[in-house]
Short mmCIF file of C-alpha atoms and ligand atoms in Angstrom, two decimals:
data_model
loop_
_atom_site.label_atom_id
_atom_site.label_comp_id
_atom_site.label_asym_id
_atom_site.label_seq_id
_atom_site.Cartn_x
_atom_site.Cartn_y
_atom_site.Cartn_z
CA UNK A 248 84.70 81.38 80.29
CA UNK A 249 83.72 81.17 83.86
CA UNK A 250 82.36 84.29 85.21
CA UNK A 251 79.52 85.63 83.83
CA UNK A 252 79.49 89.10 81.28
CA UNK A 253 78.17 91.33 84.51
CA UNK A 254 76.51 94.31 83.90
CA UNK A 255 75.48 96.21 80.56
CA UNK A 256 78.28 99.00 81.04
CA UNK A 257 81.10 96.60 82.34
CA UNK A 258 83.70 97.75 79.76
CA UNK A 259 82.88 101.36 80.55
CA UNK A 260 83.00 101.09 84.39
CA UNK A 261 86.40 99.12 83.61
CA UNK A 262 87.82 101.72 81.31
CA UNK A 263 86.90 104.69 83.80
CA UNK A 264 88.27 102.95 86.45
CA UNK A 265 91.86 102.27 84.76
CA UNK A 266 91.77 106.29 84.02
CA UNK A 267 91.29 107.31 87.41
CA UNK A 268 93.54 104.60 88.93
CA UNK A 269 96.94 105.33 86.20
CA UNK A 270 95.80 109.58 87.00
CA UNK A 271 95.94 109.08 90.73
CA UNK A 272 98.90 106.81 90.78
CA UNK A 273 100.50 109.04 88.39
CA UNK A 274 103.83 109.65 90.59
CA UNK A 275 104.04 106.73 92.57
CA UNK A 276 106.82 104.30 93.53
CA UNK A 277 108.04 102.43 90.76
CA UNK A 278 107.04 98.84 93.05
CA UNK A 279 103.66 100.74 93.82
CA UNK A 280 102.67 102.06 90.14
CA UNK A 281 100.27 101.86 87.23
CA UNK A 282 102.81 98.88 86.39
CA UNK A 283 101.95 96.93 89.75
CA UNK A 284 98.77 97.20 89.43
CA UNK A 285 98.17 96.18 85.50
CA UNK A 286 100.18 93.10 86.85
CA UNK A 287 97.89 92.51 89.54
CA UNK A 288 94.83 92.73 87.72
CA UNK A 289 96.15 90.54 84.68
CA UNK A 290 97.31 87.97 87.89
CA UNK A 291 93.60 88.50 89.20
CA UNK A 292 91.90 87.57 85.85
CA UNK A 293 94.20 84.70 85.30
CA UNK A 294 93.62 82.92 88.38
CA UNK A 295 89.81 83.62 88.63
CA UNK A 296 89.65 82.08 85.53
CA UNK A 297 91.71 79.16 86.58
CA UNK A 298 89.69 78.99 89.96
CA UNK A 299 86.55 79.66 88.45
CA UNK A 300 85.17 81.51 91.77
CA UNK A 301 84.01 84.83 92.44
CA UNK A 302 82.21 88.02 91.02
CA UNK A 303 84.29 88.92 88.25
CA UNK A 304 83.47 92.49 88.96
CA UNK A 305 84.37 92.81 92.25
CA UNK A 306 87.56 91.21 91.44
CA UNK A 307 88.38 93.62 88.85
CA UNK A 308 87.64 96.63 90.76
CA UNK A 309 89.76 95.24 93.65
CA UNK A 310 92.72 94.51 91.98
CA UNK A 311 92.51 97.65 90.20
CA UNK A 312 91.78 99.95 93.54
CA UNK A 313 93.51 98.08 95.62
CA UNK A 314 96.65 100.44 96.10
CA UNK A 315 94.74 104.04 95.52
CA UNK A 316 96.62 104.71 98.55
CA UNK A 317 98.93 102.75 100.27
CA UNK A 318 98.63 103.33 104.15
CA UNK A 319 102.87 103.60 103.97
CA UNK A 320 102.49 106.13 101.75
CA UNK A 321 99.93 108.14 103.33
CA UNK A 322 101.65 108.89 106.88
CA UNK A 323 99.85 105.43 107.97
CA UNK A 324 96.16 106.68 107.38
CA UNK A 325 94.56 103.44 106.15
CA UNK A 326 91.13 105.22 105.97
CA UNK A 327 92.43 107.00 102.87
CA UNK A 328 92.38 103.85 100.41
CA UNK A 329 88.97 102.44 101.22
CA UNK A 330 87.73 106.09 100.92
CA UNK A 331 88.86 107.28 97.83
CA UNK A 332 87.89 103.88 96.29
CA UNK A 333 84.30 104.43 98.12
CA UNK A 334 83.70 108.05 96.92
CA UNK A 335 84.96 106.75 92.91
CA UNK A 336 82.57 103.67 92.77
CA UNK A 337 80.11 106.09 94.22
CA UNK A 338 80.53 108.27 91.17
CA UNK A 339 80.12 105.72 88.63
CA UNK A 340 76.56 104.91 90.18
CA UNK A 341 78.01 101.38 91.40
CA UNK A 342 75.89 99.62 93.99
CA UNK A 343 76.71 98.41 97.43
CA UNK A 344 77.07 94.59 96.40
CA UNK A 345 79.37 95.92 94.34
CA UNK A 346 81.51 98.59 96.42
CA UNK A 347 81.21 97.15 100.37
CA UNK A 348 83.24 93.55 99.31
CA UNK A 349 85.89 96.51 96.54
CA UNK A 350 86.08 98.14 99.89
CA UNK A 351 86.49 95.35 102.31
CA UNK A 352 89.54 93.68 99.60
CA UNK A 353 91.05 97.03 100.27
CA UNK A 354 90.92 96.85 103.80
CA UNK A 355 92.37 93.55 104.09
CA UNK A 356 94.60 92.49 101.32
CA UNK A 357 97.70 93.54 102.94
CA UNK A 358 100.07 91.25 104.44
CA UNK A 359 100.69 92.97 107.71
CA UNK A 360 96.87 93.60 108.26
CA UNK A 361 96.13 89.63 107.50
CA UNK A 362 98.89 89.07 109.85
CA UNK A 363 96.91 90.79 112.36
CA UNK A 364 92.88 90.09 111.75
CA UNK A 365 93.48 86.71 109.98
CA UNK A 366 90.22 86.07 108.91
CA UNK A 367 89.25 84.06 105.56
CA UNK A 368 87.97 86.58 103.77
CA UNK A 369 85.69 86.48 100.68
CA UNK A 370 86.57 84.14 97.42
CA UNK A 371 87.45 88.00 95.62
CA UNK A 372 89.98 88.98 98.42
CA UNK A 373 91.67 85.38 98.53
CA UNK A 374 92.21 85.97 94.37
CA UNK A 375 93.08 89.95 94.73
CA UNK A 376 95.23 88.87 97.68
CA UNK A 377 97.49 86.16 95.69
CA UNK A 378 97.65 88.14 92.69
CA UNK A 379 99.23 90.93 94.70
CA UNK A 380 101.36 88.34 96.62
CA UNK A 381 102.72 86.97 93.56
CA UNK A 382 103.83 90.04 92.57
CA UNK A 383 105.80 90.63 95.19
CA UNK A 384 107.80 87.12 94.38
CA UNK A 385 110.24 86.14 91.68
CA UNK A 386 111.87 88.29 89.27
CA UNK A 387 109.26 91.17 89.45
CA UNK A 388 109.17 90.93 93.19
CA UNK A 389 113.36 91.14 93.45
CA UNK A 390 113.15 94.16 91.11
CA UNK A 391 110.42 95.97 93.65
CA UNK A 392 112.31 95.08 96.94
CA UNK A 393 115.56 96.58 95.52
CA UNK A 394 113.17 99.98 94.25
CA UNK A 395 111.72 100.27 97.20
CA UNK A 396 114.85 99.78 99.51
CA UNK A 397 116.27 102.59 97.15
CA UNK A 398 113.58 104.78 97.62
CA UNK A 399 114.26 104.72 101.44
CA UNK A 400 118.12 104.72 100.53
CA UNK A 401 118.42 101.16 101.90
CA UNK A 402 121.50 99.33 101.95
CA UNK A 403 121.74 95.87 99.83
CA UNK A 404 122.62 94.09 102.61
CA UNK A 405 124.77 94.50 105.76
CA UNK A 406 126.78 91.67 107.13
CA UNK A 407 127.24 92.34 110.41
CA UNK A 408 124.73 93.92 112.46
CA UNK A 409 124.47 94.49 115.90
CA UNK A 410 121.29 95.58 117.47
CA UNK A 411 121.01 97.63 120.56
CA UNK A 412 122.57 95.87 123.39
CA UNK A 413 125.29 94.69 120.95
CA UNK A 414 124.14 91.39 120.56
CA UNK A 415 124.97 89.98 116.57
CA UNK A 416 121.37 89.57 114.92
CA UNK A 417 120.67 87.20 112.17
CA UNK A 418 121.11 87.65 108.47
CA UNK A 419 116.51 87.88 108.56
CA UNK A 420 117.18 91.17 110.91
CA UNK A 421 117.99 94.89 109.88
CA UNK A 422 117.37 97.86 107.78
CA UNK A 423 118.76 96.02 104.43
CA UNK A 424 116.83 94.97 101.38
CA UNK A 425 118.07 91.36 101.49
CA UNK A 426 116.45 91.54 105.17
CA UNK A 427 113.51 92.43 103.50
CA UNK A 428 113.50 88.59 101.76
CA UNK A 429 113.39 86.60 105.08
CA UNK A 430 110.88 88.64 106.79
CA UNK A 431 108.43 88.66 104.47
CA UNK A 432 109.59 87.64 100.67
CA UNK A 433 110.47 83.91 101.94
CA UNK A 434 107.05 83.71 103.71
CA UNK A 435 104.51 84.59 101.29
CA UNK A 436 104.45 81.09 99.32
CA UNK A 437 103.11 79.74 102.70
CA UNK A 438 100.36 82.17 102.59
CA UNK A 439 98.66 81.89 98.88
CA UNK A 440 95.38 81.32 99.15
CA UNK A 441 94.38 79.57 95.45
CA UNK A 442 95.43 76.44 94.24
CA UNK A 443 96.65 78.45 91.12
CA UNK A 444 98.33 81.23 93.27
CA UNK A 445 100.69 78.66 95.03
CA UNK A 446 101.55 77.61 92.46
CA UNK A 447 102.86 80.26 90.62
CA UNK A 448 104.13 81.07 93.88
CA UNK A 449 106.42 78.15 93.95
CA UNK A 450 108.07 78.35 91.16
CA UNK A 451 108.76 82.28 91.58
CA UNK A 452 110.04 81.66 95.49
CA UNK A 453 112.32 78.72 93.68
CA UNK A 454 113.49 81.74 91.64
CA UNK A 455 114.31 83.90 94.79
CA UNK A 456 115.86 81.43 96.46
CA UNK A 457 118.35 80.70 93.48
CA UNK A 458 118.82 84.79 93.36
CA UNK A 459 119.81 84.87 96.83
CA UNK A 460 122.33 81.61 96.70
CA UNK A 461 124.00 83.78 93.57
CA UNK A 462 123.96 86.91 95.90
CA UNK A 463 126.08 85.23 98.91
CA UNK A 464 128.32 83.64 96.87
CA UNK A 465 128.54 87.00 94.88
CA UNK A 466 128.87 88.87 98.21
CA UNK A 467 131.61 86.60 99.66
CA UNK A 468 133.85 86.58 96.19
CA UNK A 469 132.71 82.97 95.86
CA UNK A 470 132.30 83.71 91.91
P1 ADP B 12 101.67 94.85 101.75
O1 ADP B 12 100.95 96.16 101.50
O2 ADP B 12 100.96 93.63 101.22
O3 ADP B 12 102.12 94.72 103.15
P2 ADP B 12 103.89 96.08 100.71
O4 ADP B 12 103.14 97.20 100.08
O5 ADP B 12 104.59 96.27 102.01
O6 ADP B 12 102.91 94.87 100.85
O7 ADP B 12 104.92 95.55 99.71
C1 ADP B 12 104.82 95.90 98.40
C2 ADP B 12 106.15 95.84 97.71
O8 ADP B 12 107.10 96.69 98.35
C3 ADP B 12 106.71 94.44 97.71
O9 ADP B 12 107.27 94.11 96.49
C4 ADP B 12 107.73 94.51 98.81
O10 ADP B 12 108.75 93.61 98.60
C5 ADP B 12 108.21 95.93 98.77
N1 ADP B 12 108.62 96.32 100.11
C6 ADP B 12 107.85 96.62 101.16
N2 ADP B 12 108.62 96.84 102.26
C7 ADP B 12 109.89 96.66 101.88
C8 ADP B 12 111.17 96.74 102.52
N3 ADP B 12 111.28 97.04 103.81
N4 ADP B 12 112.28 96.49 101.79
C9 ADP B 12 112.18 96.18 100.48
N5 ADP B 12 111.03 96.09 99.82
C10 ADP B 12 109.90 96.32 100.49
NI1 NI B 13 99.73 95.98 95.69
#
């Protein structure tokens, strides 16, 4: 065991926060659910304890809060998150060593805003951040990009796209879910933080990669 037992009331602070997070996420996205976020948080336990870094209770918190309120989901506000996370942590009596680095995993963890700030980032963000990677890889993640490209009526995959001056675009380009793969999907192994997280990130991209060989040939009437 690694980390150490934390405070007096850690199981209870734990338990109410699993409560308000499956109440709150109670309609989401089937790639943004309870579901996601139980995987996350198992990811987050597994490789702190691998890693043996970090404030066990921070990381906890943040994998559990980390999606209260997905910015995409919220007509872009990503105030909403980091302040509904605030005011709960608030409520359980939690101090601020506790909720400003909760908040600031929140803030950061996405891919799109560490494309932007790219800044290290505490030892509990780098753990939060691959166990929310990783589940956006292998069979889970495949399972989640096809969801999600449902949920905005997506097409698979389009062979033939022009953009607007006419001009053919690559098979990475477009509205489609298999797009979706070589913008981000195919990129996130190169990003893991953790010794552990890459590599459980390498054998899930090998995964993807195999899925997506299958799906051409599939696509062309190869098989
Ligand atoms: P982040 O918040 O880290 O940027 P997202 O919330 O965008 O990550 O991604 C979460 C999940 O939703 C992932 O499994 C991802 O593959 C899926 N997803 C996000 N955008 C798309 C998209 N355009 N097409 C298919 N899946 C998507
Ligand atoms: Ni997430």
């Amino acid at each position: 065991m690694c980390n150490n037992a934390g405070p007096e009331d850690y199981k209870a602070i734990i338990d109410k926060t699993v409560g308000f997070v499956k109440e709150h996420l109670k309609d989401a996205e089937g790639g943004h659910d309870w579901h996601h976020i139980e995987r996350v948080w198992k990811n987050a336990l597994h490789i702190a304890e691998k890693e043996c870094t970090g404030n066990i209770l921070i990381i906890e918190l943040g994998a559990l809060l980390h999606d209260i309120a997905d910015a995409k989901f919220n007509n872009g506000d990503e105030t909403l998150g980091p302040r509904i996370a605030g005011e709960f942590m608030h409520s359980l009596g939690l101090s601020e060593s506790i909720t400003v680095p909760v908040i600031e995993i929140i803030e950061n963890i996405s891919f799109r805003k560490q494309n932007k700030h790219n800044t290290p980032g505490s030892e509990e963000l780098k753990i939060v951040q691959d166990a929310d990677r990783l589940d956006a890889l292998g069979a889970i993640g495949i399972a989640r990009a096809f969801n999600y490209g449902g949920f905005k009526n997506r097409p698979l995959y389009e062979t033939t796209e022009l953009s607007g001056n006419g001009i053919n675009t690559t098979v990475g380009k477009g509205n489609h879910t298999i797009g979706h793969f070589y913008e981000k999907l195919l990129l996130l192994k190169g990003l893991m933080n953790t010794r552990t997280g890459k590599a459980m990130a390498e054998e899930r991209h090998a995964y993807m990669v195999n899925f997506l060989d299958e799906f051409f040939k599939e696509w062309e009437g190869e098989r």
